[in-house]
Coordinates of C-alpha atoms and ligand atoms in Angstrom, one line a residue:
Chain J
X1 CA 46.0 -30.6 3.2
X2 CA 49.5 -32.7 2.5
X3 CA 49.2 -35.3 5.3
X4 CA 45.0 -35.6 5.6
X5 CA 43.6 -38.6 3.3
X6 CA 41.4 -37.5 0.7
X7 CA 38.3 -38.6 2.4
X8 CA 38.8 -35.9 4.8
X9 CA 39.9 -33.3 2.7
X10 CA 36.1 -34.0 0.4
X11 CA 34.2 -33.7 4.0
X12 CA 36.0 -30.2 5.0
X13 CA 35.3 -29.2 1.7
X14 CA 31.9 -30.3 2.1
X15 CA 31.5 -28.9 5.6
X16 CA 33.0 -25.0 4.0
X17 CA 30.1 -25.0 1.1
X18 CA 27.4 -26.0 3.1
X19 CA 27.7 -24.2 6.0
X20 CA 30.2 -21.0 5.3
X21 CA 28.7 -19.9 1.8
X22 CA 31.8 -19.1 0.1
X23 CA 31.7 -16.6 -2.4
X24 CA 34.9 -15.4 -4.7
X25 CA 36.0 -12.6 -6.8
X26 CA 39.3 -12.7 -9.5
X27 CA 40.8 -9.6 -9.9
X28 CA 43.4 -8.6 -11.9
X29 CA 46.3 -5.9 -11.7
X30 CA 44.1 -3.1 -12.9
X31 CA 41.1 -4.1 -10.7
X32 CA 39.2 -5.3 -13.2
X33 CA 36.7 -8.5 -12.5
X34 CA 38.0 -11.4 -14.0
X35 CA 35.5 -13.5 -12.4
X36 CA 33.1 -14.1 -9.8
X37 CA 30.8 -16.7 -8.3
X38 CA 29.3 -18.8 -5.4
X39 CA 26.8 -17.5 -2.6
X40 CA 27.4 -13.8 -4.2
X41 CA 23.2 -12.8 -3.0
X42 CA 24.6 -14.0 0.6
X43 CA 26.3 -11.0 0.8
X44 CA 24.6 -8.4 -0.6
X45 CA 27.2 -8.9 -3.8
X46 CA 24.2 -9.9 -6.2
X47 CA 24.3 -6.6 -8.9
X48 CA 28.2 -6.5 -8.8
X49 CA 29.5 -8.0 -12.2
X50 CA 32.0 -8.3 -14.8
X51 CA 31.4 -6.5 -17.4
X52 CA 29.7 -3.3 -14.8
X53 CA 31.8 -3.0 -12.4
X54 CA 35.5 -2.9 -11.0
X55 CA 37.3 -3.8 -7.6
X56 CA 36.4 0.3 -6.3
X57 CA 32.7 -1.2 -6.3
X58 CA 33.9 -3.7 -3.4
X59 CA 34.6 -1.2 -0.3
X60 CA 36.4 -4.1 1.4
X61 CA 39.0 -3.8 -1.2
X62 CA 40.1 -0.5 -1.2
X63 CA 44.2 0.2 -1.0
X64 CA 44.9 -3.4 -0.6
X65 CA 46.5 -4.5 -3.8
X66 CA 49.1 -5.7 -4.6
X67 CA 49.0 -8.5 -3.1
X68 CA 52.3 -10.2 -2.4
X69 CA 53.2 -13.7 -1.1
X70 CA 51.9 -13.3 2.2
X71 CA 47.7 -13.2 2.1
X72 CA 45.5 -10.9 3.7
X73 CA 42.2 -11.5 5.7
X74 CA 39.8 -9.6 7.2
X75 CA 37.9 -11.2 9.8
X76 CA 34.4 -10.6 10.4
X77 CA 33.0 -7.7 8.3
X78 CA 29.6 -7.3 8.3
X79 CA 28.4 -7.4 4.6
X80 CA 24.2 -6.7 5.3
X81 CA 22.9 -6.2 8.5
X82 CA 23.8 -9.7 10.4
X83 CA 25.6 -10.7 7.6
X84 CA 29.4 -10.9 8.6
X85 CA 32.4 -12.9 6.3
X86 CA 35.8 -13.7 6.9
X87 CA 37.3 -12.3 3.7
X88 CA 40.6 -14.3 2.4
X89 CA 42.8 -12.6 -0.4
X90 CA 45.8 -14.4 -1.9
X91 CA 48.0 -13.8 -5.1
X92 CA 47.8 -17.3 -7.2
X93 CA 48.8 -17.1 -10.5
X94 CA 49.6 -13.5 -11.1
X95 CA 45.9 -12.7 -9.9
X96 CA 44.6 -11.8 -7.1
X97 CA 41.4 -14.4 -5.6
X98 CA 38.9 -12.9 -2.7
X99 CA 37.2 -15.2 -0.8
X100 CA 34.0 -14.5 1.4
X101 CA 33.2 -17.0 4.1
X102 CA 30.2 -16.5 6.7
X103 CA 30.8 -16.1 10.2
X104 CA 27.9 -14.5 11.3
X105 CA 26.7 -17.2 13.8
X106 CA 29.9 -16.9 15.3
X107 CA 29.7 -13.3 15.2
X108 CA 26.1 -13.6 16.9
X109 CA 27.1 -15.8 20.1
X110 CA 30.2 -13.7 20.4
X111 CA 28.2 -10.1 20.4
X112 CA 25.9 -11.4 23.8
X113 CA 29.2 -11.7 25.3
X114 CA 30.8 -8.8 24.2
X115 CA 27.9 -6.3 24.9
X116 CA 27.5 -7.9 28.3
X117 CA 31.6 -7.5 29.2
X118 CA 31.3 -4.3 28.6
X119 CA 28.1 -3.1 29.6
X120 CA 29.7 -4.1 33.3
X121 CA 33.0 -2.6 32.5
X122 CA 31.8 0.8 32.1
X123 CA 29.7 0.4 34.9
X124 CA 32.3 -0.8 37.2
X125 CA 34.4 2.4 36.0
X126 CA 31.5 4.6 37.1
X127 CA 31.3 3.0 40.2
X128 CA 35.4 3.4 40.6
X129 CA 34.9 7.1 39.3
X130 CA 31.9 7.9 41.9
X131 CA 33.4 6.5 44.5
X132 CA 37.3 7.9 44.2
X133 CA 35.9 11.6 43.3
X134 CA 34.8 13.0 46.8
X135 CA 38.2 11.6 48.3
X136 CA 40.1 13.6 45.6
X137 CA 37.5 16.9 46.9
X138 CA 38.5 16.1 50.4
Chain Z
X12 CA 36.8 9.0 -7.8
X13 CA 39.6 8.4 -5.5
X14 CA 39.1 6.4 -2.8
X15 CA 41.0 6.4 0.4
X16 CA 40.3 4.0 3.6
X17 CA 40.2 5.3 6.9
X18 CA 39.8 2.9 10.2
X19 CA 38.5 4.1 13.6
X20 CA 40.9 3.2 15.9
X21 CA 40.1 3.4 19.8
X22 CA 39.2 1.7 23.1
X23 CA 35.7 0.2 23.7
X24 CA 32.9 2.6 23.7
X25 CA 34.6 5.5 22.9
X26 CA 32.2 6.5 20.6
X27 CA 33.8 5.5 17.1
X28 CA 30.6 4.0 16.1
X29 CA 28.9 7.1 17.0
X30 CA 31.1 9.7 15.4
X31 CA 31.0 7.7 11.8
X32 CA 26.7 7.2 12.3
X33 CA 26.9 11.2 13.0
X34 CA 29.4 11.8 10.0
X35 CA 27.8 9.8 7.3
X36 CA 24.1 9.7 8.5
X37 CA 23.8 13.0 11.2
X38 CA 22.3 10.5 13.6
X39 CA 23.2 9.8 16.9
X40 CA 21.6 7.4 19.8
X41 CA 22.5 6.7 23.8
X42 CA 21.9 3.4 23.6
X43 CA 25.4 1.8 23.3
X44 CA 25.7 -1.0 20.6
X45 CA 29.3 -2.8 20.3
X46 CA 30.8 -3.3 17.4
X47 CA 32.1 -7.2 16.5
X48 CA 34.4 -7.2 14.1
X49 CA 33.9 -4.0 11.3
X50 CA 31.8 -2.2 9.8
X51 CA 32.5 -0.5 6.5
X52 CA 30.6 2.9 5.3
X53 CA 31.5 5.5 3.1
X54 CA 31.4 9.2 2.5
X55 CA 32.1 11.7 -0.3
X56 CA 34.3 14.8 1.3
X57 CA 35.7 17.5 -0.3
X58 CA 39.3 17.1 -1.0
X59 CA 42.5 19.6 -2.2
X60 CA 42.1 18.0 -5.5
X61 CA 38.5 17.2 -6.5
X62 CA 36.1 14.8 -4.2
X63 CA 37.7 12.1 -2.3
X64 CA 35.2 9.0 -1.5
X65 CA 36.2 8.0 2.4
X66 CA 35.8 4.1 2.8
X67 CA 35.4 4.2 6.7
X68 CA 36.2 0.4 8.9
X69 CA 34.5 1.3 12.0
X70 CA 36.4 -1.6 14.2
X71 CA 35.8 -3.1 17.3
X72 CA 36.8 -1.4 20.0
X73 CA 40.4 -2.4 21.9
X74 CA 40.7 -4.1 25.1
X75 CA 42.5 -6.5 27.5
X76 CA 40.6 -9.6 26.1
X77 CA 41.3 -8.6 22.6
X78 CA 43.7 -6.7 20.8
X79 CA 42.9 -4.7 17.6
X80 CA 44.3 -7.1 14.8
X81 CA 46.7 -5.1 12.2
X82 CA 45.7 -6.8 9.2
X83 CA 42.8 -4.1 8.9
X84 CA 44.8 -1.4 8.6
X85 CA 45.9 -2.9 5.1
X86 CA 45.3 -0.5 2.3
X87 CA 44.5 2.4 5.0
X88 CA 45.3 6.0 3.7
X89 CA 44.8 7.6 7.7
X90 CA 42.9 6.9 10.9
X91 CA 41.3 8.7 13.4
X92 CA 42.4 7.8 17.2
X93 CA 39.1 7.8 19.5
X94 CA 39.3 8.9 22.9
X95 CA 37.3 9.2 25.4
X96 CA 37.4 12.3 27.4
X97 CA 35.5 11.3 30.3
X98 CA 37.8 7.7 31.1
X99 CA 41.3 8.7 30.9
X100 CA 42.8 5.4 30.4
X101 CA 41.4 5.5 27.1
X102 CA 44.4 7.9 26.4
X103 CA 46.7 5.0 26.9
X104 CA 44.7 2.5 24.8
X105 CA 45.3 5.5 22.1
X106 CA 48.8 5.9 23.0
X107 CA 49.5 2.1 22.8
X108 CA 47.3 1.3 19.9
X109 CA 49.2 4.2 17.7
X110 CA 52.6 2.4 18.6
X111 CA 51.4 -1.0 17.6
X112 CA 49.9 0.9 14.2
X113 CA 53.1 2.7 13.5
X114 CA 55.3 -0.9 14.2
X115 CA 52.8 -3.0 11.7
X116 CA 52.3 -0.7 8.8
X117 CA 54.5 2.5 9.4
X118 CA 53.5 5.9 10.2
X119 CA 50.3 7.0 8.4
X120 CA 48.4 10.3 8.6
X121 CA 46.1 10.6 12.0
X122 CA 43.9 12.6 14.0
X123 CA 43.0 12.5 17.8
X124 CA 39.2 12.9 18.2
X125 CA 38.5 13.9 22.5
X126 CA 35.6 12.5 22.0
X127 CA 32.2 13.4 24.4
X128 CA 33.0 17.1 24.7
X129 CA 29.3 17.7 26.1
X130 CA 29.9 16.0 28.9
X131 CA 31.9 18.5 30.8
X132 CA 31.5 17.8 34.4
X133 CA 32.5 14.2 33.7
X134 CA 36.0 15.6 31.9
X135 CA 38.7 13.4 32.6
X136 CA 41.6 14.0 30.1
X137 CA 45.0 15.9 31.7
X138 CA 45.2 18.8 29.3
X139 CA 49.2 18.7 30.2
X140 CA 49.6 15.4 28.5
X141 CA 47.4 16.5 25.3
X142 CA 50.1 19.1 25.2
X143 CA 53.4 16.9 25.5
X144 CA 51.3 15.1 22.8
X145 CA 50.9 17.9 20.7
X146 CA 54.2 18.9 20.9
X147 CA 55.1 15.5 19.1
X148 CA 52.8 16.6 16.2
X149 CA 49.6 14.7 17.6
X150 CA 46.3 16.4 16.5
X151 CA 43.6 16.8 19.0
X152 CA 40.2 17.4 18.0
X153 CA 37.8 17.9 20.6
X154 CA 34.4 16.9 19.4
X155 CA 31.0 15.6 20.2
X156 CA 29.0 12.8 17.9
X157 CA 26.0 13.8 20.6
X158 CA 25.8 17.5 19.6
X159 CA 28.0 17.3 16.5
X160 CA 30.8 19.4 17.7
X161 CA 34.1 18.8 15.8
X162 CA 33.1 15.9 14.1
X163 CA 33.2 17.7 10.2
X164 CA 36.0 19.4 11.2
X165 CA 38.0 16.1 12.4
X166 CA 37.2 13.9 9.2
X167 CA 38.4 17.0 7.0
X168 CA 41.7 17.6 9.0
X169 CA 42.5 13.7 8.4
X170 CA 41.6 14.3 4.7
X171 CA 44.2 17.4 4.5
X172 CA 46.8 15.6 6.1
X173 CA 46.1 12.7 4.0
X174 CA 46.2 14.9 1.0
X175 CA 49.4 16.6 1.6
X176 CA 51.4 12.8 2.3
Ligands
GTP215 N1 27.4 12.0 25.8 C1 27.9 11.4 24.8 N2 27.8 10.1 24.6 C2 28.5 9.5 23.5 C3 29.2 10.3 22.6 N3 29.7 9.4 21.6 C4 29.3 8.2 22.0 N4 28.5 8.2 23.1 C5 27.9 7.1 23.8 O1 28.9 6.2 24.2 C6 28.5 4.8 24.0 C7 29.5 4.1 23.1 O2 29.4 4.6 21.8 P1 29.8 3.7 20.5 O3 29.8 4.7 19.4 O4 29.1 2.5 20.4 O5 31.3 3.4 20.9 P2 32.4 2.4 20.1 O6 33.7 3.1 20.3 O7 31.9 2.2 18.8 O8 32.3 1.1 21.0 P3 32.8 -0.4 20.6 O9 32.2 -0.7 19.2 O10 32.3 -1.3 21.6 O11 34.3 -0.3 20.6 C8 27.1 4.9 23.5 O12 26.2 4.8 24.5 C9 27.0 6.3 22.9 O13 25.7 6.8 22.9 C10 29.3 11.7 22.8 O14 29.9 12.4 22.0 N5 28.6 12.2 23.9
MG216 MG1 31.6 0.5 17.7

């Protein structure tokens, strides 16, 4: 956030952990957890930790590492039922940081919408079907 | 274990939803549920060289408004190609969504589910273009998640081929 002043950059901040419930993992080369912490419960991610478990215990992050310079998302994964994060992962520092932010509101309004579109695409192609198939028997 | 991802790949309503809820859970329902953004299950299957644990993305399904984004298939081992046989343009939603697979992450072990085999009057799929397809080295599966038909048998050809690359 070069060119923002720094007021701005505290409100984003302030705007991500209040309302986007981040969450993070540090993994290193082998997949072990280096670290972990924010909203974890959010997610579901409550009984993953440390010293039990490994990256293979986080579905999301199977076959993606390594990471190189360019960072990977995921967008909108659904983590519980109704639960859906925008996962970030980026190489800093020779490890590899995971980020979970919620989305599911967005995820919500957009699914009314999407369910709808489609719900009257298919039954436009029924009607398209129904009506083109007698002229093909002709 | 080993784990290996897999994404369900496909146009809207295919039925990708429906053939991992019938894999992983022998379940199926009518009522049609779209899928925003992913869903991620899993699976133990049988592999050539002990148990493979399947991490399946079930994504949402491709269409004009909105393009299946790439970045998913990151760290994916194979993925199954959903068509369904009863709305033939869903063929070229396959067709096109392979190419744009192939461009962004190279070529990767697949298999071609025909999905909705039970619904036999309503068949729509030119059986001459499966085979030009086929020729190419495109497996076709034909397969049902309503009665179950070719589902197994799909996931475990995708598990072969991802075996032997
Ligand atoms: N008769 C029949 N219906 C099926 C079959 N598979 C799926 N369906 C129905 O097709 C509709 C769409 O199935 P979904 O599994 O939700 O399709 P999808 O590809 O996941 O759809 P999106 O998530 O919107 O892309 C539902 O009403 C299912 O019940 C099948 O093998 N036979
Ligand atoms: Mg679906």
């Amino acid at each position: 956030m070069r060119d923002l002043p720094l007021q701005f950059c505290e409100y984003v901040l302030e705007l991500t952990s209040v309302h986007r419930a981040p969450a993070y993992f540090v993994i290193d080369d082998e997949g072990g957890i280096v670290m972990q912490g924010g909203n974890l419960p959010f997610y579901g991610l409550q009984d993953i930790s440390p010293a039990e478990s490994t990256a293979d215990d986080l579905l999301f992050l199977t076959g993606v590492f390594p990471i190189g310079e360019e960072p990977v998302s995921f967008p909108k994964v659904e983590m519980l039922p109704g639960v859906f994060a925008d996962i970030h992962i980026f190489n800093r520092s020779d490890q590899n940081w995971v980020l979970l932010l919620d989305t599911s509101g967005e995820v919500a309004q957009f699914r009314s919408v999407q369910q709808h579109r489609n719900d009257l695409r298919l039954k436009l192609e029924r009607q398209n079907r129904a009506a083109n198939r007698p002229a093909e028997e002709a | 274990m080993i784990q290996k991802k897999v994404c369900m790949l496909g146009a809207f309503a295919v039925g990708k939803t429906s053939l991992v809820a019938r894999f992983v859970k022998s379940i199926f329902s009518e009522k049609y549920h779209t899928t925003v953004g992913v869903k991620i299950d899993k699976k133990v299957v049988a592999g050539e060289n002990g148990d493979i644990n399947l991490i399946l993305w079930d994504l949402y399904g491709e269409d004009d408004f909105q393009k299946v984004r790439m970045s998913y298939l990151r760290g994916s081992s194979g993925y199954i190609l959903v068509v369904d046989g009863t709305r033939a343009a869903t063929l070229d939603t396959a067709i096109g969504l392979n190419r744009n697979v192939e461009e962004a992450v190279g070529v990767l072990p697949f298999v071609v589910v025909l999905n909705k085999s039970d619904l036999t009057q309503e068949w729509e799929i030119d059986e001459g273009r499966v085979s030009q397809l086929a020729a190419q080295g495109w497996s076709f599966i034909r397969g049902s998640a309503k009665t179950g038909e070719g589902v197994e048998e799909a996931f475990q050809l995708l598990v072969e081929k991802i075996s032997r690359a």
